């Protein structure tokens, strides 16, 4: 809390010293700290001291109390007074940055934007603050889902960083822009941008941790870009590079030497957060590829790391990572036939979303989609339909919308008497009828094989096998069902195993292979028993009542109910 400029008065140093002592006490004595700072004004201090004290009071009140109105009052005064003082950049721009943050917290976004624009306009001679304020305004536009304005600002930042000779921060701006372009699906713009970023990252010579963190950012974007396109096999070299990169970072020591260029004073993420992020994209890859045991292993590692970090760090990004990891592992549990565990993890996501309205706003559609998938797995079709309908109402994301609609179509198919709704849904999925319908399954099989999408391959094989069986082509059916069963066991996918074993039983029976038919029947019986036991366990949990929740925030308390109330016929 130094003043800068001329030597400060002894009374000022004494009050400042007391304030700092109370602020850093264990536990902090914030009321006494505030009293000491407020006492400064009794001495009618010069403008520099007055502005800095208002900033200090605003900062202490903002970070340590719930008195946001008083904090705002002090920060507004700090911003107003500091603009009248020459060469007072740190106080001026810190006040602007903190005040706009507080405005956003109070839902006064329309006050935050012009404040940041003004600060950006007058900070061009102060590289660190100019870049930081550009990042802050871009983040504000991103939170408002105005990605076009955010991308424009990041482009301005990249050009400014280039002019002031900071290739490192230029790369940060460009990579951030690339991330937003990926979110917008502007793939034509992403490719040249990522190519340029790759060149800048490789050519930049500086702090090893900063260089490796840029490389992690770059590779995370590349990996997610491939995964978005379903290119699970093509992504492997990039993913391996990313995993090696995070291992390198974990062996490097943080350098306390500050960069010579003030525009380089940025970090993308702490290395502990990067480590969790790499686990997360590895889980995404394992799940898409159908290596569900591997996905489970990396989820466990990531969640353990997150629990340790959250004891010391309340950064909202950690809760976002946790929710995304849980969303993925819940889908894995439903595939592997662990519905009770999936339901408890859905309840965990609900609890995390209860703690953060923004987190709930960002994940409400996914949460209702997961509940819909759970409802299908326990044959509660009316509830599944209600959950998917709610999820559709809450999402604007094209891929998630398509995923929800296709699952809703499967609900209509299972119910058997919803032909009109089914046809109107199919019309919405494919309005132009531009797909060669007769080649659907063979094309799916070809694509999934080319990219090692094991679950898609297994599902396509068993469905083709079923079609050939119905057509009476038993040999071709067997050629499909046997590899489907092998692949489903490797994943493991309980539904495909159940379906394949039923088909193998019928096939062998039709072909007169009594021993093989008996073996397949035994397998089918074992799978059925496992699913039945898990079904009863899931429906007996108090969390099962979540299937009725379709409106508002997640329910706080879940009442227990007496045993399962759903039919098992479709499972067996």
XYZ file of C-alpha atoms in Angstrom:
572
model
C 0.000 0.000 0.000
C 2.798 2.461 -0.881
C 1.936 5.954 -2.042
C 4.643 6.736 -4.611
C 5.781 10.305 -5.387
C 6.962 12.461 -2.475
C 7.895 11.050 0.952
C 4.615 10.329 2.801
C 3.630 11.953 6.090
C 4.344 9.925 9.288
C 0.609 9.885 10.238
C -0.195 8.352 6.867
C 2.449 5.642 7.193
C 1.219 4.832 10.709
C -2.430 4.478 9.638
C -1.419 2.469 6.582
C 0.732 0.174 8.713
C -2.106 -0.450 11.181
C -4.575 -1.075 8.335
C -2.266 -3.612 6.712
C -1.605 -5.294 10.066
C -5.345 -5.747 10.691
C -5.979 -6.897 7.085
C -3.306 -9.598 7.264
C -4.130 -10.767 10.829
C -5.345 -14.318 11.277
C -8.304 -14.112 11.158
C -8.393 -10.727 9.341
C -9.795 -7.810 11.389
C -11.514 -6.065 8.492
C -13.594 -3.619 10.569
C -10.430 -2.221 12.226
C -8.616 -2.136 8.859
C -11.492 -0.068 7.392
C -11.468 2.314 10.420
C -7.743 3.003 9.933
C -8.169 3.737 6.223
C -11.206 5.958 6.823
C -9.166 7.935 9.379
C -6.871 9.053 6.511
C -9.622 11.420 5.251
C -9.624 13.308 8.602
C -6.226 14.749 7.642
C -7.523 16.285 4.365
C -4.851 14.423 2.323
C -3.682 15.438 -1.187
C -5.539 13.975 -4.211
C -3.039 11.155 -4.780
C -3.438 9.869 -1.214
C -7.219 10.452 -1.276
C -7.672 8.475 -4.528
C -5.413 5.623 -3.400
C -7.205 5.374 -0.038
C -10.605 5.200 -1.764
C -9.209 2.389 -3.952
C -7.832 0.531 -0.897
C -11.147 0.875 0.962
C -13.131 -0.202 -2.099
C -10.869 -3.223 -2.601
C -11.018 -4.331 1.066
C -14.811 -3.910 1.232
C -15.299 -5.707 -2.133
C -13.086 -8.683 -1.309
C -13.786 -9.118 2.417
C -17.349 -7.901 3.106
C -20.845 -8.015 1.621
C -21.133 -4.221 1.674
C -20.897 -3.878 -2.103
C -22.687 -0.505 -2.237
C -20.092 1.134 0.023
C -17.292 -0.589 -1.929
C -18.786 0.786 -5.140
C -18.997 4.297 -3.669
C -15.275 4.273 -2.766
C -14.213 2.799 -6.130
C -16.250 5.389 -8.057
C -14.496 8.155 -6.079
C -11.081 6.539 -6.698
C -11.787 6.380 -10.461
C -13.098 9.977 -10.595
C -10.259 11.571 -8.550
C -7.432 9.532 -10.149
C -8.369 10.819 -13.626
C -7.486 14.341 -12.421
C -3.992 13.296 -11.271
C -1.162 12.941 -13.817
C 1.028 9.825 -13.960
C -1.240 7.858 -11.652
C -1.938 4.923 -13.981
C -1.886 2.022 -11.502
C -4.527 3.535 -9.198
C -6.612 4.829 -12.094
C -6.815 1.552 -14.024
C -7.022 -0.747 -11.014
C -10.017 1.326 -9.844
C -11.619 1.018 -13.313
C -10.990 -2.735 -13.462
C -12.304 -3.463 -9.961
C -15.279 -1.120 -10.325
C -16.388 -2.751 -13.593
C -16.068 -6.170 -11.918
C -18.317 -4.949 -9.092
C -20.814 -3.484 -11.589
C -21.068 -6.890 -13.272
C -21.604 -8.576 -9.907
C -24.500 -6.154 -9.286
C -25.915 -6.855 -12.793
C -25.022 -3.321 -13.922
C -23.345 -4.505 -17.123
C -24.422 -1.351 -18.971
C -22.362 0.683 -16.476
C -19.346 -1.652 -16.721
C -18.991 -1.496 -20.519
C -18.574 2.296 -21.014
C -16.260 2.410 -17.982
C -13.979 -0.250 -19.491
C -14.121 1.390 -22.944
C -13.045 4.736 -21.434
C -10.224 3.055 -19.475
C -9.054 1.208 -22.614
C -9.092 4.454 -24.579
C -6.852 6.320 -22.092
C -4.493 3.411 -21.250
C -2.702 3.033 -24.597
C 0.578 4.300 -23.132
C 0.403 1.684 -20.329
C 0.798 -1.722 -22.053
C 0.023 -3.976 -19.070
C -3.242 -2.198 -18.169
C -4.299 -1.714 -21.786
C -4.009 -5.463 -22.441
C -5.622 -6.406 -19.142
C -8.617 -4.107 -19.701
C -9.064 -5.450 -23.261
C -9.119 -9.009 -21.884
C -11.635 -7.910 -19.229
C -14.050 -6.297 -21.698
C -13.717 -9.301 -24.067
C -14.584 -11.602 -21.149
C -17.621 -9.451 -20.319
C -18.889 -9.725 -23.923
C -18.253 -13.496 -23.833
C -20.334 -13.894 -20.663
C -23.120 -12.021 -22.453
C -22.693 -14.450 -25.388
C -21.714 -11.552 -27.692
C -18.825 -13.508 -29.195
C -18.483 -11.234 -32.245
C -17.645 -8.175 -30.094
C -15.353 -10.307 -27.894
C -13.456 -11.591 -30.976
C -13.068 -8.032 -32.301
C -11.546 -6.865 -28.999
C -9.173 -9.839 -28.866
C -8.074 -9.010 -32.428
C -7.379 -5.401 -31.344
C -5.401 -6.746 -28.371
C -3.319 -9.051 -30.587
C -2.384 -6.182 -32.900
C -1.552 -3.891 -29.952
C 0.648 -6.597 -28.365
C 2.484 -7.011 -31.691
C 3.120 -3.244 -31.881
C 4.512 -3.091 -28.314
C 6.760 -6.092 -29.015
C 4.981 -8.718 -26.878
C 4.688 -11.890 -28.973
C 3.748 -13.829 -25.824
C 0.655 -11.713 -25.088
C -0.130 -11.547 -28.809
C -0.342 -15.348 -28.746
C -2.631 -15.219 -25.681
C -4.998 -12.815 -27.472
C -4.995 -14.925 -30.663
C -5.494 -18.229 -28.819
C -8.380 -16.679 -26.850
C -9.897 -15.528 -30.140
C -9.409 -19.031 -31.578
C -11.276 -20.498 -28.599
C -14.257 -18.191 -29.244
C -14.224 -18.937 -32.991
C -14.375 -22.659 -32.145
C -17.353 -21.948 -29.862
C -19.035 -20.127 -32.779
C -18.138 -22.973 -35.186
C -16.374 -20.503 -37.526
C -14.011 -23.214 -38.715
C -12.854 -21.360 -41.862
C -11.372 -18.655 -39.617
C -10.042 -21.085 -36.993
C -7.624 -22.979 -39.284
C -5.397 -20.044 -40.372
C -5.526 -18.577 -36.850
C -4.350 -21.814 -35.213
C -1.594 -22.150 -37.833
C -0.364 -18.627 -37.011
C -0.575 -19.345 -33.260
C 1.475 -22.515 -33.695
C 4.237 -20.548 -35.432
C 4.262 -17.773 -32.789
C 4.379 -20.296 -29.911
C 7.251 -22.272 -31.451
C 9.289 -19.149 -32.305
C 8.828 -17.373 -28.966
C 11.868 -17.587 -26.700
C 11.111 -16.646 -23.098
C 10.163 -17.976 -19.673
C 9.903 -21.815 -20.083
C 6.681 -22.074 -18.023
C 5.044 -19.304 -20.065
C 6.136 -20.984 -23.305
C 4.823 -24.396 -22.225
C 1.550 -22.863 -20.991
C 1.057 -21.271 -24.438
C 1.717 -24.678 -25.974
C -0.854 -26.307 -23.644
C -3.455 -23.646 -24.611
C -2.702 -24.214 -28.311
C -2.854 -28.025 -28.050
C -6.076 -27.965 -25.958
C -7.729 -25.987 -28.767
C -6.409 -28.415 -31.387
C -7.574 -31.479 -29.447
C -11.066 -30.076 -28.782
C -11.316 -29.055 -32.446
C -10.618 -32.663 -33.522
C -12.996 -34.090 -30.887
C -15.772 -31.713 -31.984
C -15.420 -33.221 -35.459
C -15.470 -36.779 -34.024
C -11.896 -37.408 -35.221
C -10.884 -39.594 -32.305
C -8.112 -41.436 -34.183
C -6.645 -38.370 -35.931
C -6.359 -36.479 -32.619
C -4.053 -39.024 -30.929
C -0.693 -37.386 -31.878
C -1.950 -33.972 -30.607
C -3.284 -35.492 -27.394
C 0.025 -37.283 -26.771
C 1.897 -33.975 -27.281
C -0.458 -32.280 -24.833
C 0.099 -34.971 -22.180
C 3.886 -34.717 -22.624
C 3.636 -30.920 -22.405
C 1.839 -30.995 -19.041
C 4.452 -33.424 -17.701
C 7.179 -30.963 -18.752
C 5.382 -28.074 -16.999
C 5.037 -30.051 -13.761
C 8.848 -30.445 -13.620
C 9.566 -26.730 -14.170
C 10.003 -24.340 -11.246
C 8.160 -21.033 -11.237
C 10.594 -18.247 -12.039
C 10.236 -15.203 -9.837
C 12.051 -13.063 -12.447
C 9.533 -10.592 -13.878
C 9.436 -10.174 -17.678
C 11.217 -7.050 -18.965
C 8.164 -6.162 -21.117
C 5.201 -5.137 -18.876
C 2.808 -6.419 -21.571
C 4.117 -9.950 -20.821
C 2.825 -9.927 -17.218
C 0.022 -12.436 -17.863
C -0.598 -16.099 -17.116
C -3.188 -18.149 -18.963
C -3.921 -20.620 -16.131
C -2.050 -21.847 -13.039
C -0.251 -25.083 -13.889
C -2.424 -27.040 -11.389
C -5.526 -25.921 -13.326
C -3.863 -26.866 -16.628
C -3.220 -30.347 -15.239
C -6.955 -30.815 -14.486
C -7.840 -29.461 -17.943
C -5.561 -32.023 -19.626
C -7.205 -34.805 -17.596
C -10.566 -33.428 -18.751
C -9.779 -33.488 -22.487
C -8.288 -36.978 -22.014
C -11.609 -38.090 -20.454
C -13.480 -36.550 -23.421
C -11.255 -38.482 -25.829
C -11.545 -41.795 -23.938
C -15.308 -41.470 -23.792
C -15.722 -40.680 -27.494
C -13.368 -43.510 -28.421
C -15.285 -45.923 -26.180
C -12.492 -46.603 -23.659
C -14.787 -46.163 -20.678
C -12.537 -47.747 -18.040
C -9.772 -45.344 -19.077
C -12.262 -42.459 -18.871
C -13.138 -43.588 -15.339
C -9.444 -43.736 -14.336
C -8.693 -40.187 -15.539
C -11.941 -38.825 -14.050
C -10.959 -40.217 -10.640
C -7.519 -38.599 -10.911
C -8.964 -35.254 -12.007
C -11.669 -35.186 -9.297
C -9.100 -36.024 -6.617
C -6.887 -33.168 -7.842
C -9.912 -30.831 -7.911
C -10.875 -31.644 -4.325
C -7.340 -30.730 -3.162
C -7.333 -27.493 -5.184
C -10.788 -26.405 -3.974
C -9.595 -26.506 -0.353
C -7.269 -23.570 -1.113
C -8.722 -22.001 -4.258
C -12.294 -20.791 -4.810
C -11.807 -20.049 -8.539
C -15.130 -20.633 -10.388
C -13.312 -22.435 -13.222
C -12.645 -25.375 -10.864
C -16.388 -25.912 -10.320
C -16.884 -25.728 -14.112
C -14.211 -28.412 -14.616
C -15.864 -30.552 -11.928
C -19.318 -30.299 -13.530
C -17.986 -31.128 -17.026
C -16.073 -34.149 -15.661
C -19.177 -35.379 -13.837
C -21.329 -34.890 -16.974
C -18.961 -37.146 -18.916
C -18.629 -39.820 -16.250
C -22.427 -39.926 -15.740
C -22.834 -40.834 -19.415
C -20.133 -43.513 -19.000
C -21.981 -44.983 -15.977
C -25.247 -45.194 -17.921
C -23.470 -47.032 -20.756
C -21.690 -49.468 -18.422
C -24.925 -50.239 -16.542
C -24.230 -48.350 -13.290
C -27.420 -46.314 -13.090
C -27.466 -45.911 -9.286
C -23.980 -44.361 -9.287
C -24.927 -42.158 -12.277
C -27.972 -40.880 -10.370
C -25.885 -39.989 -7.305
C -23.449 -38.118 -9.547
C -26.351 -36.243 -11.217
C -27.346 -35.196 -7.694
C -23.749 -33.966 -7.138
C -24.030 -31.785 -10.265
C -27.306 -30.389 -8.868
C -25.554 -29.471 -5.607
C -22.711 -27.728 -7.461
C -25.236 -25.799 -9.574
C -27.146 -24.738 -6.447
C -23.999 -22.916 -5.284
C -23.603 -20.898 -8.496
C -26.437 -19.387 -10.583
C -24.034 -18.860 -13.513
C -22.947 -22.508 -13.429
C -26.595 -23.599 -13.413
C -27.418 -21.245 -16.283
C -24.569 -22.750 -18.346
C -25.349 -26.399 -17.509
C -29.130 -26.562 -16.932
C -29.821 -28.036 -20.403
C -27.091 -30.674 -19.972
C -28.408 -31.570 -16.506
C -31.951 -32.157 -17.783
C -30.509 -34.123 -20.732
C -28.617 -36.411 -18.331
C -31.795 -36.915 -16.297
C -33.587 -37.773 -19.552
C -30.942 -40.393 -20.380
C -31.254 -41.817 -16.859
C -35.063 -41.966 -17.246
C -34.662 -43.971 -20.486
C -32.290 -46.382 -18.710
C -34.921 -47.089 -16.000
C -37.811 -47.117 -18.510
C -39.573 -43.972 -17.182
C -40.515 -42.764 -20.652
C -42.977 -40.022 -19.645
C -40.318 -38.491 -17.381
C -37.681 -38.867 -20.115
C -39.908 -36.959 -22.534
C -40.480 -34.183 -19.935
C -36.734 -33.905 -19.209
C -35.780 -33.706 -22.899
C -38.533 -31.154 -23.584
C -37.186 -29.010 -20.720
C -33.621 -29.364 -22.016
C -34.717 -28.274 -25.522
C -36.324 -25.176 -24.043
C -33.062 -24.263 -22.274
C -30.484 -24.754 -25.038
C -29.410 -22.767 -28.085
C -26.401 -25.018 -28.763
C -26.875 -26.778 -32.116
C -25.049 -30.039 -31.299
C -26.727 -30.423 -27.906
C -30.109 -29.660 -29.524
C -29.543 -32.439 -32.089
C -28.422 -34.878 -29.361
C -31.548 -34.147 -27.287
C -33.907 -34.430 -30.279
C -32.454 -37.790 -31.382
C -32.849 -39.144 -27.834
C -36.422 -37.829 -27.717
C -37.025 -39.651 -31.030
C -35.778 -42.868 -29.392
C -38.352 -42.339 -26.600
C -41.143 -42.072 -29.214
C -39.862 -45.215 -30.971
C -39.819 -47.188 -27.699
C -43.361 -46.077 -26.834
C -44.538 -47.421 -30.201
C -47.651 -45.245 -30.583
C -46.088 -41.830 -31.183
C -45.651 -41.977 -34.972
C -46.858 -38.453 -35.701
C -44.560 -36.863 -33.079
C -41.695 -39.025 -34.343
C -42.136 -37.946 -37.968
C -42.343 -34.271 -37.039
C -39.143 -34.650 -34.956
C -37.323 -36.361 -37.839
C -38.466 -33.519 -40.087
C -36.792 -31.035 -37.687
C -33.562 -33.059 -37.588
C -33.316 -33.459 -41.370
C -35.662 -30.938 -43.058
C -34.000 -31.182 -46.498
C -34.021 -34.993 -46.668
C -30.530 -34.736 -48.119
C -29.165 -37.918 -46.498
C -29.089 -41.214 -48.468
C -31.296 -43.046 -45.960
C -30.674 -46.538 -47.351
C -26.947 -46.171 -46.786
C -27.188 -44.769 -43.252
C -25.892 -47.762 -41.309
C -23.139 -48.801 -43.716
C -21.901 -45.179 -43.899
C -22.009 -44.930 -40.096
C -20.021 -48.148 -39.801
C -17.477 -46.904 -42.338
C -17.011 -43.551 -40.555
C -16.868 -45.013 -37.058
C -14.335 -47.662 -38.147
C -12.116 -45.049 -39.795
C -11.919 -42.998 -36.584
C -11.977 -45.832 -33.968
C -15.355 -44.747 -32.561
C -15.893 -48.068 -30.776
C -19.369 -47.442 -29.325
C -20.748 -46.199 -32.637
C -19.194 -49.214 -34.389
C -20.679 -51.650 -31.829
C -24.166 -50.072 -32.065
C -24.064 -50.060 -35.891
C -22.932 -53.703 -36.015
C -25.625 -54.992 -33.661
C -28.358 -53.019 -35.460
C -27.206 -54.326 -38.858
C -27.064 -57.810 -37.338
C -30.637 -57.435 -36.130
C -31.810 -56.268 -39.571
C -30.101 -59.234 -41.298
C -31.648 -61.609 -38.716
C -35.161 -60.256 -39.415
C -34.477 -60.618 -43.181
C -33.505 -64.266 -42.579
C -29.842 -63.782 -43.588
C -28.408 -65.635 -40.570
C -24.803 -65.858 -41.784
C -24.523 -62.107 -42.403
C -26.294 -61.454 -39.102
C -23.748 -63.616 -37.248
C -20.869 -61.764 -39.006
C -22.190 -58.533 -37.504
C -23.306 -59.656 -34.034
C -20.136 -61.548 -32.993
C -17.775 -58.539 -33.461
C -20.464 -56.284 -31.910
C -20.411 -58.471 -28.794
C -16.590 -58.480 -28.656
C -16.426 -54.705 -29.000
C -19.243 -54.140 -26.471
C -17.369 -56.309 -23.919
C -14.198 -54.284 -24.458
C -15.966 -50.902 -23.914
C -17.950 -52.252 -21.836
C -21.451 -51.306 -23.103
C -24.109 -53.161 -21.123
C -27.052 -52.399 -23.465
C -25.213 -53.616 -26.585
C -24.039 -56.722 -24.681
C -27.643 -57.444 -23.651
C -28.910 -56.910 -27.212
C -26.081 -58.936 -28.819
C -26.485 -61.879 -26.433
C -30.262 -61.977 -27.160
C -29.553 -61.991 -30.901
C -26.844 -64.659 -30.570
C -29.271 -66.834 -28.592
C -31.941 -66.528 -31.315
C -29.420 -66.931 -34.159
C -27.872 -70.092 -32.729
C -31.291 -71.495 -31.955
C -32.433 -70.837 -35.540
C -29.261 -72.489 -36.899
C -29.647 -75.527 -34.578
C -26.487 -74.741 -32.520
C -27.977 -75.847 -29.198
C -24.810 -75.525 -27.074
C -23.980 -72.033 -28.411
C -27.631 -70.993 -28.003
C -27.571 -72.163 -24.364
C -24.294 -70.287 -23.715
C -25.729 -67.081 -25.244
C -28.935 -67.501 -23.211
C -26.850 -67.815 -20.027
C -24.920 -64.660 -20.949
C -28.191 -62.831 -21.592
C -29.549 -63.996 -18.238
C -26.404 -62.730 -16.427
C -26.592 -59.301 -18.076
C -30.328 -59.098 -17.333
C -29.749 -59.903 -13.647
C -27.016 -57.252 -13.333
C -29.254 -54.632 -14.946
C -32.241 -55.666 -12.811
C -30.308 -55.358 -9.545
C -28.909 -51.967 -10.570
C -32.379 -50.838 -11.690
C -33.884 -51.669 -8.275
C -30.973 -49.979 -6.465
C -31.331 -46.782 -8.562
C -35.113 -46.499 -8.225
C -34.869 -47.017 -4.441
C -32.585 -43.983 -4.001
C -34.139 -40.706 -2.774
C -32.358 -39.005 -5.712
C -34.688 -40.911 -8.074
C -37.271 -38.175 -7.375
C -35.125 -35.805 -9.450
C -36.832 -37.291 -12.532
C -39.912 -35.173 -11.666
C -37.967 -31.875 -11.564
C -38.517 -29.891 -14.768
C -38.676 -26.258 -13.677
C -36.565 -23.683 -11.838
C -33.291 -24.269 -9.975
C -32.320 -27.778 -8.763
C -34.341 -28.966 -5.719
C -32.431 -28.544 -2.444
C -33.747 -31.604 -0.631
C -34.816 -34.892 -2.154
C -37.403 -36.981 -0.293
C -37.038 -40.756 -0.202
C -39.701 -42.932 -1.813
C -40.774 -46.524 -1.270
C -39.029 -48.730 -3.753
C -39.027 -48.782 -7.569
C -42.185 -47.844 -9.447
C -41.095 -48.538 -13.018
C -41.552 -51.440 -15.401
C -38.577 -53.701 -16.131
C -40.118 -55.348 -19.183
C -38.241 -53.334 -21.798
C -34.903 -54.006 -20.085
C -35.278 -57.744 -20.091
